[in-house]
């Protein structure tokens, strides 16, 4: 798990998000519970400029659009701009969390260090 501040101009988003770091997911996906908590409306989501694309999420397919220009800020340590997949179809019952995918690590040249014996995990620059 990781926590970051997510900001976006259009739609207006300013919220702390807890995400699951998923090395099996090729892309970062904003979870529906977080999307609802941010009160982003379906009208705002339909205005996103990308076309709907189906992605695998939560054991099924969900249609998403790309939120371009989203800023992710991890405390005072690191920040980046990352396109994020946002579910645009109304799904009533979905508790899938926000997923921080491999795209985040590739774009920022990071590797995930995981040591279960010490119960720690962290990102490290791969430069």
PDB file of C-alpha atoms in Angstrom:
ATOM      1  CA  UNK A   1       0.000   0.000   0.000  1.00  0.00           C
ATOM      2  CA  UNK A   2       1.027   3.570  -0.592  1.00  0.00           C
ATOM      3  CA  UNK A   3      -0.584   6.918   0.080  1.00  0.00           C
ATOM      4  CA  UNK A   4      -0.392   9.991  -2.141  1.00  0.00           C
ATOM      5  CA  UNK A   5      -2.125  13.300  -2.817  1.00  0.00           C
ATOM      6  CA  UNK A   6      -3.969  13.251  -6.143  1.00  0.00           C
ATOM      7  CA  UNK A   7      -4.699  16.565  -7.830  1.00  0.00           C
ATOM      8  CA  UNK A   8      -6.296  17.386 -11.156  1.00  0.00           C
ATOM      9  CA  UNK A   9      -7.613  20.581 -12.717  1.00  0.00           C
ATOM     10  CA  UNK A  10     -10.356  19.085 -14.888  1.00  0.00           C
ATOM     11  CA  UNK A  11     -12.229  17.464 -13.276  1.00  0.00           C
ATOM     12  CA  UNK A  12     -11.270  19.252 -10.086  1.00  0.00           C
ATOM     13  CA  UNK A  13      -9.708  16.694  -7.723  1.00  0.00           C
ATOM     14  CA  UNK A  14      -7.737  17.286  -4.535  1.00  0.00           C
ATOM     15  CA  UNK A  15      -7.725  14.162  -2.364  1.00  0.00           C
ATOM     16  CA  UNK A  16      -5.510  11.771  -0.444  1.00  0.00           C
ATOM     17  CA  UNK A  17      -5.622   8.290  -1.955  1.00  0.00           C
ATOM     18  CA  UNK A  18      -4.469   4.962  -0.561  1.00  0.00           C
ATOM     19  CA  UNK A  19      -3.520   2.622  -3.378  1.00  0.00           C
ATOM     20  CA  UNK A  20      -2.441  -0.966  -3.747  1.00  0.00           C
ATOM     21  CA  UNK A  21       0.898  -1.292  -5.540  1.00  0.00           C
ATOM     22  CA  UNK A  22       0.111  -3.995  -8.095  1.00  0.00           C
ATOM     23  CA  UNK A  23       3.060  -5.343 -10.087  1.00  0.00           C
ATOM     24  CA  UNK A  24       0.614  -7.413 -12.146  1.00  0.00           C
ATOM     25  CA  UNK A  25      -1.320  -4.382 -13.368  1.00  0.00           C
ATOM     26  CA  UNK A  26       0.069  -2.591 -16.431  1.00  0.00           C
ATOM     27  CA  UNK A  27      -1.792   0.644 -15.644  1.00  0.00           C
ATOM     28  CA  UNK A  28      -2.832   2.833 -12.748  1.00  0.00           C
ATOM     29  CA  UNK A  29      -6.595   2.796 -12.105  1.00  0.00           C
ATOM     30  CA  UNK A  30      -8.542   5.104  -9.817  1.00  0.00           C
ATOM     31  CA  UNK A  31     -10.801   2.958  -7.643  1.00  0.00           C
ATOM     32  CA  UNK A  32     -14.551   3.531  -7.650  1.00  0.00           C
ATOM     33  CA  UNK A  33     -14.742   4.043  -3.870  1.00  0.00           C
ATOM     34  CA  UNK A  34     -12.133   6.834  -4.168  1.00  0.00           C
ATOM     35  CA  UNK A  35     -13.916   8.299  -7.183  1.00  0.00           C
ATOM     36  CA  UNK A  36     -17.212   8.413  -5.264  1.00  0.00           C
ATOM     37  CA  UNK A  37     -15.526   9.894  -2.186  1.00  0.00           C
ATOM     38  CA  UNK A  38     -14.121  12.682  -4.408  1.00  0.00           C
ATOM     39  CA  UNK A  39     -17.661  13.364  -5.702  1.00  0.00           C
ATOM     40  CA  UNK A  40     -16.632  13.326  -9.345  1.00  0.00           C
ATOM     41  CA  UNK A  41     -19.839  13.164 -11.383  1.00  0.00           C
ATOM     42  CA  UNK A  42     -20.552  11.007 -14.420  1.00  0.00           C
ATOM     43  CA  UNK A  43     -20.997  14.233 -16.426  1.00  0.00           C
ATOM     44  CA  UNK A  44     -17.451  15.317 -15.529  1.00  0.00           C
ATOM     45  CA  UNK A  45     -16.103  11.875 -16.459  1.00  0.00           C
ATOM     46  CA  UNK A  46     -17.834  11.904 -19.844  1.00  0.00           C
ATOM     47  CA  UNK A  47     -16.038  15.191 -20.633  1.00  0.00           C
ATOM     48  CA  UNK A  48     -12.610  13.512 -20.449  1.00  0.00           C
ATOM     49  CA  UNK A  49     -11.086  13.721 -23.919  1.00  0.00           C
ATOM     50  CA  UNK A  50     -10.031  10.107 -24.427  1.00  0.00           C
ATOM     51  CA  UNK A  51     -12.300   7.387 -25.785  1.00  0.00           C
ATOM     52  CA  UNK A  52     -13.679   4.593 -23.622  1.00  0.00           C
ATOM     53  CA  UNK A  53     -11.422   1.550 -23.443  1.00  0.00           C
ATOM     54  CA  UNK A  54     -12.167  -1.723 -21.633  1.00  0.00           C
ATOM     55  CA  UNK A  55      -9.590  -2.837 -19.056  1.00  0.00           C
ATOM     56  CA  UNK A  56      -9.415  -5.789 -16.682  1.00  0.00           C
ATOM     57  CA  UNK A  57     -10.281  -4.601 -13.179  1.00  0.00           C
ATOM     58  CA  UNK A  58     -11.657  -6.496 -10.211  1.00  0.00           C
ATOM     59  CA  UNK A  59     -12.116  -9.766 -12.055  1.00  0.00           C
ATOM     60  CA  UNK A  60     -14.098  -8.234 -14.917  1.00  0.00           C
ATOM     61  CA  UNK A  61     -13.948  -5.647 -17.675  1.00  0.00           C
ATOM     62  CA  UNK A  62     -14.587  -1.988 -16.929  1.00  0.00           C
ATOM     63  CA  UNK A  63     -14.694   0.842 -19.465  1.00  0.00           C
ATOM     64  CA  UNK A  64     -12.336   3.669 -18.586  1.00  0.00           C
ATOM     65  CA  UNK A  65     -11.130   6.992 -19.893  1.00  0.00           C
ATOM     66  CA  UNK A  66      -7.736   8.560 -19.297  1.00  0.00           C
ATOM     67  CA  UNK A  67      -7.341  11.368 -16.792  1.00  0.00           C
ATOM     68  CA  UNK A  68      -4.351  13.189 -18.292  1.00  0.00           C
ATOM     69  CA  UNK A  69      -2.272  15.578 -16.239  1.00  0.00           C
ATOM     70  CA  UNK A  70      -3.056  14.023 -12.868  1.00  0.00           C
ATOM     71  CA  UNK A  71      -0.416  14.910 -10.288  1.00  0.00           C
ATOM     72  CA  UNK A  72       0.599  12.340  -7.668  1.00  0.00           C
ATOM     73  CA  UNK A  73       2.526  13.675  -4.671  1.00  0.00           C
ATOM     74  CA  UNK A  74       4.105  11.290  -2.162  1.00  0.00           C
ATOM     75  CA  UNK A  75       4.718  13.376   0.969  1.00  0.00           C
ATOM     76  CA  UNK A  76       7.637  15.767   0.577  1.00  0.00           C
ATOM     77  CA  UNK A  77       9.673  13.107  -1.239  1.00  0.00           C
ATOM     78  CA  UNK A  78       8.407  12.681  -4.763  1.00  0.00           C
ATOM     79  CA  UNK A  79       5.813  13.915  -7.247  1.00  0.00           C
ATOM     80  CA  UNK A  80       4.978  13.153 -10.848  1.00  0.00           C
ATOM     81  CA  UNK A  81       2.386  13.653 -13.566  1.00  0.00           C
ATOM     82  CA  UNK A  82       0.756  10.389 -14.628  1.00  0.00           C
ATOM     83  CA  UNK A  83      -2.171   9.498 -16.905  1.00  0.00           C
ATOM     84  CA  UNK A  84      -4.642   7.517 -14.796  1.00  0.00           C
ATOM     85  CA  UNK A  85      -7.402   5.173 -15.955  1.00  0.00           C
ATOM     86  CA  UNK A  86     -10.778   6.280 -14.553  1.00  0.00           C
ATOM     87  CA  UNK A  87     -13.877   4.020 -14.680  1.00  0.00           C
ATOM     88  CA  UNK A  88     -16.654   5.866 -16.520  1.00  0.00           C
ATOM     89  CA  UNK A  89     -19.446   3.287 -16.543  1.00  0.00           C
ATOM     90  CA  UNK A  90     -21.733   3.469 -13.538  1.00  0.00           C
ATOM     91  CA  UNK A  91     -21.162   0.377 -11.447  1.00  0.00           C
ATOM     92  CA  UNK A  92     -23.294   0.126  -8.342  1.00  0.00           C
ATOM     93  CA  UNK A  93     -21.373  -2.387  -6.234  1.00  0.00           C
ATOM     94  CA  UNK A  94     -17.627  -2.248  -6.608  1.00  0.00           C
ATOM     95  CA  UNK A  95     -15.168  -2.058  -3.753  1.00  0.00           C
ATOM     96  CA  UNK A  96     -12.004  -2.365  -5.822  1.00  0.00           C
ATOM     97  CA  UNK A  97      -9.256  -0.057  -4.527  1.00  0.00           C
ATOM     98  CA  UNK A  98      -7.095   2.339  -6.474  1.00  0.00           C
ATOM     99  CA  UNK A  99      -4.304   0.425  -8.208  1.00  0.00           C
ATOM    100  CA  UNK A 100      -0.830   1.902  -8.672  1.00  0.00           C
ATOM    101  CA  UNK A 101       0.375  -0.033 -11.687  1.00  0.00           C
ATOM    102  CA  UNK A 102       3.647  -0.821 -13.385  1.00  0.00           C
ATOM    103  CA  UNK A 103       3.218   2.229 -15.645  1.00  0.00           C
ATOM    104  CA  UNK A 104       4.027   4.407 -12.610  1.00  0.00           C
ATOM    105  CA  UNK A 105       7.285   2.535 -11.959  1.00  0.00           C
ATOM    106  CA  UNK A 106       8.340   2.503 -15.624  1.00  0.00           C
ATOM    107  CA  UNK A 107       7.627   6.199 -16.220  1.00  0.00           C
ATOM    108  CA  UNK A 108       9.494   7.253 -13.079  1.00  0.00           C
ATOM    109  CA  UNK A 109      12.314   4.682 -13.392  1.00  0.00           C
ATOM    110  CA  UNK A 110      11.531   3.126 -10.013  1.00  0.00           C
ATOM    111  CA  UNK A 111      11.846  -0.388  -8.703  1.00  0.00           C
ATOM    112  CA  UNK A 112       9.844  -1.888  -5.863  1.00  0.00           C
ATOM    113  CA  UNK A 113      11.937  -3.318  -3.035  1.00  0.00           C
ATOM    114  CA  UNK A 114      10.063  -5.846  -0.901  1.00  0.00           C
ATOM    115  CA  UNK A 115      11.553  -7.561   2.151  1.00  0.00           C
ATOM    116  CA  UNK A 116       8.933  -9.742   3.876  1.00  0.00           C
ATOM    117  CA  UNK A 117      11.327 -10.730   6.690  1.00  0.00           C
ATOM    118  CA  UNK A 118      11.658  -7.069   7.722  1.00  0.00           C
ATOM    119  CA  UNK A 119       8.034  -6.327   6.787  1.00  0.00           C
ATOM    120  CA  UNK A 120       9.020  -3.413   4.574  1.00  0.00           C
ATOM    121  CA  UNK A 121       8.441  -2.312   1.013  1.00  0.00           C
ATOM    122  CA  UNK A 122       9.578   0.853  -0.722  1.00  0.00           C
ATOM    123  CA  UNK A 123      10.376   2.375  -4.113  1.00  0.00           C
ATOM    124  CA  UNK A 124      13.963   3.001  -5.125  1.00  0.00           C
ATOM    125  CA  UNK A 125      15.341   4.853  -8.123  1.00  0.00           C
ATOM    126  CA  UNK A 126      16.691   2.490 -10.763  1.00  0.00           C
ATOM    127  CA  UNK A 127      18.961   5.128 -12.352  1.00  0.00           C
TER     128      UNK A 127
END
